[in-house]
């Protein structure tokens, strides 16, 4: 129905206890503008994080929120405005500004009627955009990739990463296209060289089915499980297409390299201090070694990437002060994450 509900956000859980956000809420200008004016932020995500950190500003005078009984709005994570937690835009092919502008010029419009009676499962949900007039996305750039015979899903993957590099790193279209083409070529060559190009679909399901019977698989997964990986993490990672999995790693590495370089370029920051700062603020992922290390700062398994991102999205909303304090008290981000894993919080 269209009933309006009122509830105390100060006692609510999850997204209902997240009173200040910039996706689909209305606030009185007299309340919100002076509050925002005191915040120092670089992008939309940072603004929302700071708003939530200082939400107690309104705790006494405005402890309640109002909402519709049935959701009338949701956010589709189409654009990426920051690179610290890049996985907020994932999986469904990205729509770059250039693509959407081209469609608009051709007369196409997003078909808002296609979302009639649509009930989202969360505040943010990835959906496929439908257009009022059919139009093909133009190929970004003219440089052609040679290698595997990609199905359309991998062409969508290519377009998604071009969009992400443009949004996250401010790359011109031609540079982003060339970078993604190079990443794809490397991913394909590595898969062929390492003999993983023909892994079956849903390989994660097959690994789990064979774990009890195959000693090698049991050993491989055991190292991941020792670091906290669960069945769902193994399925998420290994059920990906081989090229998509390798592109996920390459994209993550590229973002972190850019962030590290940004630190190095800061006045008075030497490389030693930059490394320390970087490892304190960014999670690192990799392949578990042949022997389990007691080093709590070492890379976490790739299988945990998605879970870690969901954890940060949740805790930055529900416990922003604790998050900041825990990171400040930890030698590295990975040490903090391992402590949360052991405590059952992640």
Coordinates of C-alpha atoms in Angstrom, one line a residue:
X1 CA 0.0 0.0 0.0
X2 CA 0.8 3.7 0.1
X3 CA 0.7 4.0 3.9
X4 CA 3.3 6.1 5.5
X5 CA 5.1 4.7 8.6
X6 CA 7.0 6.5 11.3
X7 CA 9.7 4.8 13.4
X8 CA 12.7 5.6 15.7
X9 CA 15.8 5.2 13.7
X10 CA 17.9 5.4 16.9
X11 CA 16.7 1.9 17.9
X12 CA 16.5 0.4 14.4
X13 CA 18.8 -2.1 12.7
X14 CA 20.5 -2.4 9.4
X15 CA 19.5 0.1 6.7
X16 CA 16.6 1.3 8.9
X17 CA 19.2 2.6 11.4
X18 CA 21.0 4.6 8.6
X19 CA 19.2 7.9 8.8
X20 CA 21.4 10.1 6.6
X21 CA 21.9 9.0 3.0
X22 CA 22.0 10.6 -0.5
X23 CA 20.2 8.1 -2.6
X24 CA 16.4 8.5 -2.2
X25 CA 15.6 10.6 0.8
X26 CA 14.1 14.0 1.4
X27 CA 15.4 16.3 4.2
X28 CA 14.5 19.9 5.1
X29 CA 17.1 22.2 3.6
X30 CA 17.4 24.2 6.9
X31 CA 18.3 20.9 8.7
X32 CA 20.7 19.3 6.2
X33 CA 22.6 22.2 4.5
X34 CA 24.4 23.6 7.6
X35 CA 25.2 20.0 8.6
X36 CA 26.8 19.2 5.2
X37 CA 28.6 22.5 5.0
X38 CA 30.8 21.3 8.0
X39 CA 31.9 18.1 6.2
X40 CA 35.1 17.8 4.1
X41 CA 34.5 15.1 1.4
X42 CA 35.9 14.2 -2.0
X43 CA 33.0 12.2 -3.5
X44 CA 29.4 11.1 -2.9
X45 CA 30.4 7.9 -1.1
X46 CA 32.7 9.8 1.3
X47 CA 29.9 12.4 1.9
X48 CA 27.5 9.6 2.9
X49 CA 30.0 7.9 5.1
X50 CA 30.7 11.2 7.0
X51 CA 27.0 11.9 7.3
X52 CA 26.5 8.6 8.9
X53 CA 29.6 9.0 11.2
X54 CA 28.0 12.2 12.6
X55 CA 24.4 11.0 12.6
X56 CA 24.2 11.6 16.4
X57 CA 23.9 15.3 15.5
X58 CA 20.2 14.6 15.0
X59 CA 19.7 11.9 17.6
X60 CA 18.1 14.1 20.2
X61 CA 16.0 16.5 18.2
X62 CA 15.1 14.3 15.2
X63 CA 15.0 10.6 16.4
X64 CA 12.4 9.4 14.0
X65 CA 12.2 8.8 10.2
X66 CA 9.2 8.4 8.0
X67 CA 8.9 5.9 5.1
X68 CA 6.3 4.3 2.8
X69 CA 5.0 0.9 3.8
X70 CA 5.9 -0.3 0.4
X71 CA 9.1 1.1 -1.2
X72 CA 8.6 3.7 -3.9
X73 CA 12.3 4.1 -4.8
X74 CA 15.6 2.3 -4.9
X75 CA 19.1 2.9 -6.1
X76 CA 20.7 1.2 -9.1
X77 CA 24.5 1.2 -8.7
X78 CA 25.3 2.3 -12.3
X79 CA 28.1 4.8 -11.7
X80 CA 31.3 4.6 -9.6
X81 CA 32.3 7.7 -7.8
X82 CA 35.2 6.4 -5.6
X83 CA 37.8 3.6 -5.7
X84 CA 38.3 2.8 -2.1
X85 CA 35.5 0.2 -2.1
X86 CA 35.1 -0.4 -5.8
X87 CA 32.7 -3.4 -5.7
X88 CA 29.7 -1.3 -5.2
X89 CA 29.4 -1.5 -9.0
X90 CA 29.6 -5.1 -10.1
X91 CA 28.4 -7.9 -12.4
X92 CA 25.7 -6.2 -14.5
X93 CA 27.4 -4.5 -17.5
X94 CA 28.1 -0.9 -16.7
X95 CA 26.5 1.9 -18.6
X96 CA 29.1 4.6 -19.1
X97 CA 28.3 8.2 -19.5
X98 CA 29.3 8.0 -23.2
X99 CA 27.0 5.1 -23.8
X100 CA 24.0 6.7 -22.1
X101 CA 24.6 10.0 -23.9
X102 CA 24.8 8.2 -27.2
X103 CA 21.5 6.5 -26.5
X104 CA 19.9 9.7 -25.5
X105 CA 21.0 11.5 -28.7
X106 CA 19.5 8.6 -30.6
X107 CA 16.1 9.3 -28.9
X108 CA 16.2 6.4 -26.5
X109 CA 15.0 6.9 -22.9
X110 CA 15.1 4.7 -19.8
X111 CA 11.8 3.0 -19.6
X112 CA 10.6 3.9 -16.1
X113 CA 7.4 2.0 -16.7
X114 CA 9.4 -1.2 -16.8
X115 CA 9.8 -0.8 -13.0
X116 CA 6.1 -0.5 -12.4
X117 CA 5.2 -2.8 -9.4
X118 CA 8.9 -3.6 -9.0
X119 CA 9.6 -4.3 -5.4
X120 CA 13.4 -4.0 -4.6
X121 CA 15.1 -6.5 -2.3
X122 CA 17.3 -3.8 -0.8
X123 CA 18.0 -0.1 -0.9
X124 CA 20.6 -0.7 -3.6
X125 CA 19.9 -3.3 -6.3
X126 CA 21.5 -4.0 -9.6
X127 CA 19.0 -4.1 -12.5
X128 CA 19.1 -4.2 -16.2
X129 CA 18.1 -0.8 -17.7
X130 CA 15.4 -1.0 -20.4
X131 CA 15.0 1.7 -23.0
X132 CA 11.9 3.0 -24.8
X133 CA 13.5 2.7 -28.2
X134 CA 15.9 -0.2 -29.1
X135 CA 19.4 1.0 -29.7
X136 CA 22.7 -0.7 -29.8
X137 CA 25.5 0.4 -27.5
X138 CA 28.3 1.8 -29.7
X139 CA 31.6 0.1 -29.4
X140 CA 33.8 2.2 -27.1
X141 CA 36.9 3.0 -29.1
X142 CA 38.1 1.3 -32.3
X143 CA 40.9 -0.9 -31.0
X144 CA 39.8 -4.5 -31.5
X145 CA 40.7 -7.3 -29.1
X146 CA 42.0 -10.6 -30.5
X147 CA 42.1 -13.8 -28.6
X148 CA 39.2 -15.9 -27.3
X149 CA 36.0 -15.9 -29.2
X150 CA 34.1 -14.0 -26.5
X151 CA 30.4 -14.6 -26.0
X152 CA 28.2 -11.5 -25.6
X153 CA 28.5 -11.8 -21.8
X154 CA 32.2 -11.2 -22.0
X155 CA 31.7 -8.2 -24.3
X156 CA 29.4 -6.9 -21.6
X157 CA 32.3 -7.6 -19.2
X158 CA 34.6 -5.6 -21.4
X159 CA 32.2 -2.6 -21.5
X160 CA 31.7 -2.8 -17.8
X161 CA 35.5 -2.5 -17.0
X162 CA 35.9 0.3 -19.6
X163 CA 33.2 2.2 -17.7
X164 CA 34.7 1.4 -14.3
X165 CA 38.2 2.7 -15.3
X166 CA 36.7 5.9 -16.7
X167 CA 34.7 6.5 -13.5
X168 CA 37.2 5.3 -10.9
X169 CA 40.5 6.6 -12.4
X170 CA 39.2 9.4 -14.7
X171 CA 40.7 7.7 -17.8
X172 CA 39.8 9.0 -21.2
X173 CA 37.7 6.6 -23.2
X174 CA 40.6 5.6 -25.5
X175 CA 43.0 4.9 -22.6
X176 CA 40.4 2.9 -20.7
X177 CA 39.6 0.9 -23.8
X178 CA 43.3 0.2 -24.5
X179 CA 43.8 -0.8 -20.8
X180 CA 40.9 -3.2 -20.7
X181 CA 41.9 -4.7 -24.1
X182 CA 45.4 -5.3 -22.6
X183 CA 43.9 -6.8 -19.4
X184 CA 41.7 -9.1 -21.4
X185 CA 44.6 -10.2 -23.6
X186 CA 46.8 -10.9 -20.5
X187 CA 43.9 -12.8 -18.8
X188 CA 43.4 -15.0 -21.9
X189 CA 47.1 -15.7 -22.4
X190 CA 47.5 -16.6 -18.7
X191 CA 44.5 -18.9 -18.8
X192 CA 45.9 -20.7 -21.8
X193 CA 49.4 -20.9 -20.4
X194 CA 48.2 -22.2 -17.0
X195 CA 45.7 -24.7 -18.5
X196 CA 42.5 -23.1 -17.0
X197 CA 40.9 -21.8 -20.2
X198 CA 38.5 -24.7 -20.4
X199 CA 37.3 -25.0 -16.8
X200 CA 33.7 -26.1 -16.8
X201 CA 30.8 -23.8 -15.9
X202 CA 30.0 -23.6 -12.2
X203 CA 33.4 -25.0 -11.3
X204 CA 32.9 -24.0 -7.7
X205 CA 30.0 -26.3 -7.3
X206 CA 32.1 -29.1 -8.8
X207 CA 35.0 -28.4 -6.4
X208 CA 32.7 -28.6 -3.4
X209 CA 31.1 -31.9 -4.7
X210 CA 34.6 -33.4 -5.1
X211 CA 36.1 -32.1 -1.9
X212 CA 35.4 -35.1 0.3
X213 CA 36.7 -37.5 -2.4
X214 CA 39.8 -35.8 -3.9
X215 CA 42.8 -35.1 -1.7
X216 CA 44.2 -32.4 -4.0
X217 CA 40.9 -30.5 -4.0
X218 CA 40.5 -31.0 -0.2
X219 CA 44.0 -29.5 0.2
X220 CA 43.3 -26.6 -2.1
X221 CA 40.0 -25.7 -0.4
X222 CA 41.4 -26.4 3.1
X223 CA 43.9 -23.5 2.8
X224 CA 41.0 -21.2 1.9
X225 CA 38.8 -22.5 4.7
X226 CA 41.6 -22.0 7.2
X227 CA 41.4 -18.3 6.4
X228 CA 37.7 -18.2 6.9
X229 CA 36.3 -19.0 3.4
X230 CA 32.9 -20.7 3.4
X231 CA 31.1 -22.8 0.7
X232 CA 29.3 -19.6 -0.5
X233 CA 32.6 -17.8 -0.9
X234 CA 34.1 -20.7 -2.9
X235 CA 31.0 -20.8 -5.1
X236 CA 31.1 -17.1 -5.7
X237 CA 34.7 -17.1 -6.8
X238 CA 35.0 -20.3 -8.7
X239 CA 31.6 -20.2 -10.4
X240 CA 32.8 -17.1 -12.2
X241 CA 33.9 -17.4 -15.8
X242 CA 37.7 -17.9 -15.9
X243 CA 38.3 -14.6 -17.7
X244 CA 35.9 -12.7 -15.4
X245 CA 37.8 -14.1 -12.4
X246 CA 41.2 -13.0 -13.7
X247 CA 39.7 -9.6 -14.7
X248 CA 38.5 -9.1 -11.2
X249 CA 42.0 -9.5 -9.9
X250 CA 43.5 -7.3 -12.5
X251 CA 41.0 -4.5 -11.9
X252 CA 41.5 -4.7 -8.1
X253 CA 45.3 -4.5 -8.6
X254 CA 45.0 -1.5 -11.0
X255 CA 42.9 0.4 -8.5
X256 CA 45.2 -0.3 -5.6
X257 CA 48.3 0.6 -7.7
X258 CA 46.6 3.9 -8.5
X259 CA 45.8 4.5 -4.8
X260 CA 49.3 3.7 -3.7
X261 CA 50.7 6.1 -6.3
X262 CA 48.4 8.8 -5.0
X263 CA 49.9 8.3 -1.5
X264 CA 53.5 8.3 -2.8
X265 CA 52.8 11.6 -4.6
X266 CA 51.7 13.3 -1.4
X267 CA 54.2 16.0 -0.2
X268 CA 56.5 14.6 2.4
X269 CA 55.4 11.0 2.0
X270 CA 58.2 8.5 1.3
X271 CA 57.6 5.0 0.0
X272 CA 58.0 3.3 3.4
X273 CA 55.4 5.5 4.9
X274 CA 53.2 5.1 1.9
X275 CA 53.3 1.3 2.2
X276 CA 52.4 1.5 5.9
X277 CA 49.5 3.9 5.2
X278 CA 48.3 1.8 2.3
X279 CA 48.3 -1.5 4.1
X280 CA 46.5 0.1 7.1
X281 CA 43.7 1.3 4.9
X282 CA 43.2 -1.2 2.1
X283 CA 42.6 -5.0 2.2
X284 CA 45.1 -7.2 0.2
X285 CA 44.1 -10.5 -1.4
X286 CA 46.0 -13.3 -3.0
X287 CA 46.5 -17.1 -3.2
X288 CA 47.1 -19.0 0.1
X289 CA 50.7 -20.3 0.1
X290 CA 51.8 -23.9 0.4
X291 CA 52.2 -23.5 4.1
X292 CA 49.8 -21.6 6.3
X293 CA 51.5 -18.5 7.7
X294 CA 51.0 -17.0 11.2
X295 CA 51.4 -13.6 9.6
X296 CA 48.1 -11.9 10.3
X297 CA 49.1 -9.1 7.8
X298 CA 49.4 -11.5 4.8
X299 CA 47.0 -11.5 1.9
X300 CA 43.5 -12.9 2.3
X301 CA 42.2 -15.5 -0.2
X302 CA 40.5 -14.0 -3.3
X303 CA 37.4 -16.0 -2.3
X304 CA 36.8 -13.5 0.5
X305 CA 36.7 -10.4 -1.6
X306 CA 33.0 -10.2 -2.0
X307 CA 32.3 -10.9 1.6
X308 CA 34.8 -8.3 2.8
X309 CA 33.1 -5.7 0.6
X310 CA 29.7 -6.5 2.0
X311 CA 31.2 -6.4 5.5
X312 CA 32.5 -2.9 4.9
X313 CA 29.3 -1.7 3.4
X314 CA 27.4 -3.0 6.5
X315 CA 29.7 -1.9 9.2
X316 CA 30.3 1.6 7.8
X317 CA 26.6 2.1 8.1
X318 CA 25.9 0.4 11.4
X319 CA 29.1 0.9 13.4
X320 CA 31.2 3.7 11.7
X321 CA 32.8 4.8 14.9
X322 CA 33.9 1.3 15.8
X323 CA 35.2 0.7 12.3
X324 CA 37.4 3.8 12.4
X325 CA 38.7 3.0 15.9
X326 CA 39.4 -0.7 15.0
X327 CA 41.3 0.3 11.9
X328 CA 43.3 2.9 13.8
X329 CA 44.2 0.3 16.4
X330 CA 45.3 -2.4 13.9
X331 CA 48.7 -2.6 12.3
X332 CA 47.2 -3.4 8.9
X333 CA 43.7 -3.7 7.4
X334 CA 44.2 -7.4 6.9
X335 CA 45.0 -7.8 10.6
X336 CA 41.7 -6.1 11.4
X337 CA 39.8 -8.3 9.0
X338 CA 41.3 -11.5 10.4
X339 CA 40.3 -10.4 13.9
X340 CA 36.8 -9.9 12.7
X341 CA 36.8 -13.3 11.0
X342 CA 37.9 -15.0 14.2
X343 CA 35.2 -13.1 16.2
X344 CA 32.5 -14.2 13.7
X345 CA 31.7 -10.6 12.7
X346 CA 32.7 -11.1 9.0

